[in-house]
Tab-separated table of C-alpha atoms in Angstrom:
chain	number	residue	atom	x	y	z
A	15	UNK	CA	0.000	0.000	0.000
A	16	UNK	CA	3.018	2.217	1.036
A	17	UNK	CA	5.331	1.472	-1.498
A	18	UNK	CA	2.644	1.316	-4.947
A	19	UNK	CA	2.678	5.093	-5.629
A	20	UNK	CA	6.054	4.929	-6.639
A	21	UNK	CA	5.751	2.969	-9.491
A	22	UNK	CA	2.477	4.285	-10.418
A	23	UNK	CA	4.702	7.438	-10.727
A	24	UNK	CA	7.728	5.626	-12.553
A	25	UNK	CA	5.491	3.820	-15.298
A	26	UNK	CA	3.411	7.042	-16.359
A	27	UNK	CA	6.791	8.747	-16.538
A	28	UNK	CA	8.160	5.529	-18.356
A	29	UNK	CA	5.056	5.841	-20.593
A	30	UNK	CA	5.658	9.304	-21.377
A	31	UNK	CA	9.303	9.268	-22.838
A	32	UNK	CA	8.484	5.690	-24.168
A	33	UNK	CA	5.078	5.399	-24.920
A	34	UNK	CA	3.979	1.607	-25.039
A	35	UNK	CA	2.669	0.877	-28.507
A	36	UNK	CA	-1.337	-0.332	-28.568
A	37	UNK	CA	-2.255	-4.110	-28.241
A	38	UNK	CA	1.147	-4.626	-26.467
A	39	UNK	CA	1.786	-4.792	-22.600
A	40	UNK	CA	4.735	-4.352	-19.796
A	41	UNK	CA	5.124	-5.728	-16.724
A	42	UNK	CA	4.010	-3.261	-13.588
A	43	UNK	CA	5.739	-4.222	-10.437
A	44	UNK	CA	5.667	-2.556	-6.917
A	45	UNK	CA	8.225	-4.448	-5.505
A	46	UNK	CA	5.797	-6.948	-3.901
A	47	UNK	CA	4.319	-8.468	-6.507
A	48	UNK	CA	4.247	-8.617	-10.724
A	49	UNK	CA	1.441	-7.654	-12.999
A	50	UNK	CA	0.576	-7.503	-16.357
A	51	UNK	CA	-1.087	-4.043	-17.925
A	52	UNK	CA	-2.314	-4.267	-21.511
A	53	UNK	CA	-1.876	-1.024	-23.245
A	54	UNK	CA	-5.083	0.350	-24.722
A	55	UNK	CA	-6.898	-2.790	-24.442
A	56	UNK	CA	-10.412	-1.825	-26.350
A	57	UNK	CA	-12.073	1.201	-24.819
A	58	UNK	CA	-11.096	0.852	-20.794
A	59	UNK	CA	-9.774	3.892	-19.558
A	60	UNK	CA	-6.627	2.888	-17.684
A	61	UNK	CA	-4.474	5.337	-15.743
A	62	UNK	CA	-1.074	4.523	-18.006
A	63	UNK	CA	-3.289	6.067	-20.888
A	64	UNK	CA	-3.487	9.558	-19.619
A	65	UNK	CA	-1.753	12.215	-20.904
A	66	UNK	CA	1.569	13.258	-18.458
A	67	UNK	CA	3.652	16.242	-19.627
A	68	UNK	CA	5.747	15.407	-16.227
A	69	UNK	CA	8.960	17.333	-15.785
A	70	UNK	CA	10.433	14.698	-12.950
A	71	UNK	CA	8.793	12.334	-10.132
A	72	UNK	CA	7.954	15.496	-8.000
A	73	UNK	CA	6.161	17.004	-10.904
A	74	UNK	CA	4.619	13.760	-11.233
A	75	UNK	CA	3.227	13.062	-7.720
A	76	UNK	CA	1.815	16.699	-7.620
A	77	UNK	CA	-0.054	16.751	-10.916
A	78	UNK	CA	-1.058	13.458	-10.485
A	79	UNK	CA	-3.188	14.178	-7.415
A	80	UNK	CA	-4.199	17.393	-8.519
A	81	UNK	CA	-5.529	16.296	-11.803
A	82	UNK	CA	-6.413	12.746	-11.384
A	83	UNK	CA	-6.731	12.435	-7.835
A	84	UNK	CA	-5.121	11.068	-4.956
A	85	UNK	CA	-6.807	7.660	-5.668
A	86	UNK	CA	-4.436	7.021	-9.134
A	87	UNK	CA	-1.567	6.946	-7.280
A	88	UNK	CA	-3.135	3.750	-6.482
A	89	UNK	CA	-3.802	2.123	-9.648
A	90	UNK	CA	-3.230	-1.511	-9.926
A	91	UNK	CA	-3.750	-2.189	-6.131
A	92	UNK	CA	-6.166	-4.482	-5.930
A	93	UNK	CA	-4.741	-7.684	-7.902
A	94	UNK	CA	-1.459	-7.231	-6.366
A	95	UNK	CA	-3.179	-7.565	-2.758
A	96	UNK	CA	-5.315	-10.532	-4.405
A	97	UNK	CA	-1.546	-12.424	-4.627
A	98	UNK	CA	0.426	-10.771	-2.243
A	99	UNK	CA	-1.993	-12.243	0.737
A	100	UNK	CA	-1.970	-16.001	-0.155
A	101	UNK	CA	1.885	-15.263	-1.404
A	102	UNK	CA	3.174	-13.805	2.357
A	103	UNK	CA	1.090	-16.116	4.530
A	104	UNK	CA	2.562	-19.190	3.202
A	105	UNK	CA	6.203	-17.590	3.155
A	106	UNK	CA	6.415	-16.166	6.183
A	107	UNK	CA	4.710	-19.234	8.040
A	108	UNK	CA	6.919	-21.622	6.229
A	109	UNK	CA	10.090	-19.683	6.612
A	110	UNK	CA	9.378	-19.941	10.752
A	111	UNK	CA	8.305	-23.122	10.788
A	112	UNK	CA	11.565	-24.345	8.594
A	113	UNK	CA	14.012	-22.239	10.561
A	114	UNK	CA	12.429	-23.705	14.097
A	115	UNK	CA	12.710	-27.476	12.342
A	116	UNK	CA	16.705	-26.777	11.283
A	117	UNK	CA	17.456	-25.068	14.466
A	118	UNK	CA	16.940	-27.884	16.199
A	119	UNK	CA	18.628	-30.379	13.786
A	120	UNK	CA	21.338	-28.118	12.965
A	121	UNK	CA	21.872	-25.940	16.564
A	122	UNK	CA	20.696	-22.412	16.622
A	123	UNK	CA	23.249	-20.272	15.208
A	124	UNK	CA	23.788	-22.278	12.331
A	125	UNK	CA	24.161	-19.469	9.582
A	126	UNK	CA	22.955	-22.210	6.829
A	127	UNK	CA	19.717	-21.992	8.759
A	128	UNK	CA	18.139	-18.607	7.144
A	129	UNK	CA	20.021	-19.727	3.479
A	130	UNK	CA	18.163	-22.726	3.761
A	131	UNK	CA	14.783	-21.995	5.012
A	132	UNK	CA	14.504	-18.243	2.993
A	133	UNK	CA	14.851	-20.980	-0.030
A	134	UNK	CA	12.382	-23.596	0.390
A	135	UNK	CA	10.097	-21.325	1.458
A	136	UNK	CA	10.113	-19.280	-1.608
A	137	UNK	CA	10.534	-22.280	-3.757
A	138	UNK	CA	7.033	-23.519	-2.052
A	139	UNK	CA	5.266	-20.327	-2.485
A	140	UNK	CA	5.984	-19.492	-5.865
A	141	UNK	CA	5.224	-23.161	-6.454
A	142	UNK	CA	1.540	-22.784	-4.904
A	143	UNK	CA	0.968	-19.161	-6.407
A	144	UNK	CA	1.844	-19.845	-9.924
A	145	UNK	CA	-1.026	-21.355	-11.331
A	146	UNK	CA	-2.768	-17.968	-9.931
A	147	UNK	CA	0.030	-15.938	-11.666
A	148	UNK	CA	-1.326	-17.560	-15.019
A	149	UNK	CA	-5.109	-17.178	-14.171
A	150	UNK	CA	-4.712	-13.514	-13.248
A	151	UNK	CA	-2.690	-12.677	-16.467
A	152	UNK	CA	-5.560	-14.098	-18.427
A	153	UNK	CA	-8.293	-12.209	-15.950
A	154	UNK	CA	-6.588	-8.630	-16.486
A	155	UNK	CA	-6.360	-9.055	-20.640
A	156	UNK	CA	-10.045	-9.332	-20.900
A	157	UNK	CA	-12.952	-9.421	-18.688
A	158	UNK	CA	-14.012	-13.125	-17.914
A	159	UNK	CA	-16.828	-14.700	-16.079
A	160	UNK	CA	-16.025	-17.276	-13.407
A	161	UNK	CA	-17.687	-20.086	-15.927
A	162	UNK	CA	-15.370	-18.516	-18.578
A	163	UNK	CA	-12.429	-18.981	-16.802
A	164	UNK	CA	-13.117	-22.149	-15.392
A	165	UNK	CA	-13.773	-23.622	-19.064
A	166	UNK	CA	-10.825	-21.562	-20.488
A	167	UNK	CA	-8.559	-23.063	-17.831
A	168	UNK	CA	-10.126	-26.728	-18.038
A	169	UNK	CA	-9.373	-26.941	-22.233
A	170	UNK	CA	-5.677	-25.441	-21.501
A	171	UNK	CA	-4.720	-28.726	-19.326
A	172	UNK	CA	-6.814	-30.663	-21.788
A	173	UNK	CA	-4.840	-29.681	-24.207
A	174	UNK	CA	-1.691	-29.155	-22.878
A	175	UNK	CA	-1.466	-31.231	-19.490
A	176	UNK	CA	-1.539	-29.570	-15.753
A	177	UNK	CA	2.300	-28.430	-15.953
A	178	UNK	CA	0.739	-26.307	-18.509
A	179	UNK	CA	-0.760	-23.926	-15.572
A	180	UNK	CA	3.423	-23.319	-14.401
A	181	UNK	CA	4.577	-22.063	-17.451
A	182	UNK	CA	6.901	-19.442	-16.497
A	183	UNK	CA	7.767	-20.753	-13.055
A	184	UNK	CA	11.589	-21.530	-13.872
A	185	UNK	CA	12.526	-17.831	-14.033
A	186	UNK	CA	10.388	-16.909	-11.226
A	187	UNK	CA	12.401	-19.369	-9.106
A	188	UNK	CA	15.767	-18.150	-10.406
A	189	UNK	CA	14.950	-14.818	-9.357
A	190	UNK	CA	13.134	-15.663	-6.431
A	191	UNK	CA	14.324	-18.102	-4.455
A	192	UNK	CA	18.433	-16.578	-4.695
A	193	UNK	CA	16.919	-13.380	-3.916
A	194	UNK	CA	15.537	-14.921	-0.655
A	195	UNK	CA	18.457	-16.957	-0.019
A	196	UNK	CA	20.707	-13.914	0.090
A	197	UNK	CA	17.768	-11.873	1.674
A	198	UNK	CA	17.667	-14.119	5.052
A	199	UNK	CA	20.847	-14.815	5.568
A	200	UNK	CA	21.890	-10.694	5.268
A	201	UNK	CA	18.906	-9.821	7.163
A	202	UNK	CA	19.641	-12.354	10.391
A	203	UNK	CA	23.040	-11.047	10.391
A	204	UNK	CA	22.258	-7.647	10.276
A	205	UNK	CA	19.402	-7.986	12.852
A	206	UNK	CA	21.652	-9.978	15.296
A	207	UNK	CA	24.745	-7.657	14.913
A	208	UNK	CA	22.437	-4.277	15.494
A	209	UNK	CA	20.928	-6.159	18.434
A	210	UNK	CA	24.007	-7.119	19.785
A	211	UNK	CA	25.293	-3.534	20.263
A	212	UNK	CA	22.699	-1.414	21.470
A	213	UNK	CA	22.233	-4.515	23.922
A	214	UNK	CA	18.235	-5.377	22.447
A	215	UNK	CA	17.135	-8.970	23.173
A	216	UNK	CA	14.564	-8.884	20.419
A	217	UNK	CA	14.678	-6.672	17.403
A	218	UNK	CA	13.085	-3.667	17.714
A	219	UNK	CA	11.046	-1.906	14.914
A	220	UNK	CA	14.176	0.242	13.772
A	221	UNK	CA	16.024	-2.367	13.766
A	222	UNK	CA	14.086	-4.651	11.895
A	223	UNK	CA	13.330	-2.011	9.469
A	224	UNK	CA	16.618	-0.907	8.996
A	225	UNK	CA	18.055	-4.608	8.614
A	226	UNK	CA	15.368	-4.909	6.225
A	227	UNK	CA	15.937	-2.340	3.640
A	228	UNK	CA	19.928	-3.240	3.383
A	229	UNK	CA	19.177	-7.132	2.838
A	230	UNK	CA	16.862	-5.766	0.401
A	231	UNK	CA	18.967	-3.730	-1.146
A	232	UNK	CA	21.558	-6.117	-1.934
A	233	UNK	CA	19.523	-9.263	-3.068
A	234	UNK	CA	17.553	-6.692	-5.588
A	235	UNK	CA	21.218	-5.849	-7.129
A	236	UNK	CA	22.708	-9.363	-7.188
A	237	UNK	CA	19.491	-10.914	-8.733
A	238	UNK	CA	18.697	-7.923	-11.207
A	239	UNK	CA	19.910	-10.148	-14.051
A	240	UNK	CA	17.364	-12.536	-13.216
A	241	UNK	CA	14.745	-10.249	-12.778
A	242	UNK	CA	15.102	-8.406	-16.425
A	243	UNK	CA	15.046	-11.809	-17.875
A	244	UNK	CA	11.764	-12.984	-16.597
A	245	UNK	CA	10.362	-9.638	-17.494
A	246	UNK	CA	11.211	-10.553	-20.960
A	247	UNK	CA	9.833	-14.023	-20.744
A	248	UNK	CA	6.467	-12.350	-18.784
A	249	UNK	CA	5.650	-9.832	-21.904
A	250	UNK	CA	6.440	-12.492	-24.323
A	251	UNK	CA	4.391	-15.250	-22.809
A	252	UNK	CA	1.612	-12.814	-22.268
A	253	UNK	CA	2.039	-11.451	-25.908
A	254	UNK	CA	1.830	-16.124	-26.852
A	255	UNK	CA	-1.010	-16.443	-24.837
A	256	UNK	CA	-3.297	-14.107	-25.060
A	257	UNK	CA	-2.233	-12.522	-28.336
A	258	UNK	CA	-0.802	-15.549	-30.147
A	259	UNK	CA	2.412	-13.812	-31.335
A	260	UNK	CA	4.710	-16.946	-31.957
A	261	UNK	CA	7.929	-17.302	-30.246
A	262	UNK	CA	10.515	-17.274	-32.264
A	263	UNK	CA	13.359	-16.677	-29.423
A	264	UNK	CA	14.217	-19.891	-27.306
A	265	UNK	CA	12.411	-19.571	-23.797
A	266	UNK	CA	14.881	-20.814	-22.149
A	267	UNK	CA	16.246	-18.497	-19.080
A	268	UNK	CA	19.942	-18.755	-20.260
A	269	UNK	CA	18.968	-18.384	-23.718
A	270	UNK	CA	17.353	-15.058	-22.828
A	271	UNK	CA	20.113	-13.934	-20.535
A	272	UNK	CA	22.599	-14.242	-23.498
A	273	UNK	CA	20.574	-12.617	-26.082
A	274	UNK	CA	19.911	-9.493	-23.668
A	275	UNK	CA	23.808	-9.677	-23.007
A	276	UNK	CA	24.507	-9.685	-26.722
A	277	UNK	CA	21.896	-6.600	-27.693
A	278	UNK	CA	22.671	-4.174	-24.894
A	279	UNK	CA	26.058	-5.631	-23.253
A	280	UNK	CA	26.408	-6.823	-19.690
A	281	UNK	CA	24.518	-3.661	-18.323
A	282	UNK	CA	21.811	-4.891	-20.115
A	283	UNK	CA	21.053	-7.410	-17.341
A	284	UNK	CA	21.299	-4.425	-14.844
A	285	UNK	CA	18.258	-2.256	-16.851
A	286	UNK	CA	16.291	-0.651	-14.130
A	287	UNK	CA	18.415	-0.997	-10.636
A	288	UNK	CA	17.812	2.213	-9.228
A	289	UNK	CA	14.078	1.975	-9.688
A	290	UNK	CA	13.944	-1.676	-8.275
A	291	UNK	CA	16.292	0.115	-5.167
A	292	UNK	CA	13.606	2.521	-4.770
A	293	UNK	CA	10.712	0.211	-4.772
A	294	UNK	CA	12.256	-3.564	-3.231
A	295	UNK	CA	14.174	-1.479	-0.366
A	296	UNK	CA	11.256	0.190	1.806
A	297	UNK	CA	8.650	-2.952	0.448
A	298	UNK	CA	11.289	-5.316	2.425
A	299	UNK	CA	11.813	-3.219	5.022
A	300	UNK	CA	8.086	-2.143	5.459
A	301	UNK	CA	6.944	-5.391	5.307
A	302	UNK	CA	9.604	-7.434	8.114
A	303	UNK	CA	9.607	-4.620	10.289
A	304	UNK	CA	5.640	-4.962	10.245
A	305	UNK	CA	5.805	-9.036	10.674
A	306	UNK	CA	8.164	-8.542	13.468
A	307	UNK	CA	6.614	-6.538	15.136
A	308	UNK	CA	3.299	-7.882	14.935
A	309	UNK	CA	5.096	-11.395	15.911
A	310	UNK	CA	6.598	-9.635	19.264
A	311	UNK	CA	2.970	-7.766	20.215
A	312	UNK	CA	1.311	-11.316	19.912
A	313	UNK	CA	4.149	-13.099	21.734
A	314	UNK	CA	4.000	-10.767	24.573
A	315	UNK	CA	0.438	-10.433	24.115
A	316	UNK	CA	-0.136	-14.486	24.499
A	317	UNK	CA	2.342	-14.571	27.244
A	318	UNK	CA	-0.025	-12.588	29.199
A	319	UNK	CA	-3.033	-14.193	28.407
A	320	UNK	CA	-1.396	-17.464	29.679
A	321	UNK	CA	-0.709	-16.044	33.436
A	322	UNK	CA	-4.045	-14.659	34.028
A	323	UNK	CA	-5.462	-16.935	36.630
């Protein structure tokens, strides 16, 4: 909810030096979830078709809510919720429940313990949350009944078999599950380091926070590569699906990776950093900071319903 205005703010800018030609669609991500937006997509008025005339992201936020209202700084809200909640509940719950299991198998300050469980987790959620991935990509193109969708998804695995419903998974994994690999193990450092010298037995908000948007910081730069390359493969398997534009490039991940490399050099794979700085740093630190919290008022809050008499 926090963090959504500012890429509201960088895709109408985006849209305005590079205007997205009709029929075709980019990716729109907050740094919690993807989406896919169709650009002028029959006669719906979506806010990415507006004019801008923005002279920065100042200019941007300011005319925005002036002209449009505050309300289309939140544009593309509601299906990122829709997949965030399922998303977070079962990574957050797993991640606990793995790093309890491997504490006591392992001892607790294994520092394999956060690599380990930050991993699985994400491998298990993304696993789960796919098939909705696919289903919401074909939701947002055009507008479908429930009956629609339901017989539109049945014929696809008639046709094509259930693994049909992941297409797309492999380079959501290879960004994903490094990025929480690295994103743990930083975090549990940092956390236990900060705690350790202003003498804190639990993390406090700050702290969490703070650990939060470094950890961030630095999985979102060493897994860029990964993440412009299942952009790519997004728009184009939107474009087969829904359009049916042919592939013509390989779809494998590597494949990608090397053609990107070979069209734009190695910065290629490092398109859009500072934006994804901007928009994974506060979402990650926002969003442990919360869970912590929330996990210490419950804790505490348990604690004392257990000694009333």
């Amino acid at each position: 909810i926090l963090v959504t205005p500012l890429d509201v703010i960088k895709t109408r800018l985006q849209a305005q030096t590079n205007p997205f030609s009709k029929g075709k669609c980019f990716v729109y991500s907050n740094g919690l979830m993807d989406h896919i937006c169709v650009c002028e997509n029959g006669d719906s008025k979506a806010w990415y078709k507006k004019p801008g005339h923005f002279k920065g992201t100042l200019d941007a936020f300011v005319k925005i809510i002036q002209i449009e209202g505050i309300k289309s700084l939140w544009s593309g809200l509601p299906p990122t919720l829709i997949m965030a909640l399922p998303t977070t509940v079962i990574y957050f719950t797993c991640y606990d429940q793995l790093s309890e299991a491997l504490r006591s198998r392992l001892g607790k300050d294994d520092e394999h313990i956060p690599v380990l469980a930050g991993s699985l987790s994400r491998f298990g959620s993304v696993t789960v949350v796919s098939p909705l991935e696919l289903i919401r990509t074909r939701m947002q193109y055009r507008s479908l009944s429930y009956n629609q969708l339901y017989t539109c998804i049945t014929s696809k695995v008639a046709t094509d078999g259930w693994f049909s419903l992941w297409r797309g998974w492999s380079s959501t994994v290879l960004r994903d599950v490094p990025f929480s690999a690295i994103y743990w193990y930083n975090y549990e450092r940092f956390k236990k380091k900060m705690c350790k010298e202003v003498g804190a037995h639990e993390p406090t908000f700050l702290i969490a926070f703070t650990s939060g948007a470094a950890s961030g910081s630095i999985a979102a730069v060493i897994t860029l590569p990964f993440d412009v390359v299942k952009t790519h493969r997004q728009t184009q398997l939107w474009e087969s699906e829904t359009l049916k534009i042919p592939q013509r490039d390989c779809t494998s991940t590597w494949a990608a990776m090397r053609k990107i490399v070979a069209k734009n050099g190695i910065t290629g794979l490092f398109a859009g950093i500072i934006p994804r700085l901007f928009k994974v740093a506060p979402a990650c630190a926002i969003m442990i900071s919360t869970y912590e919290y929330g996990k210490s008022f419950f804790s505490h809050l348990n604690g004392k319903m257990n000694q009333r008499p």
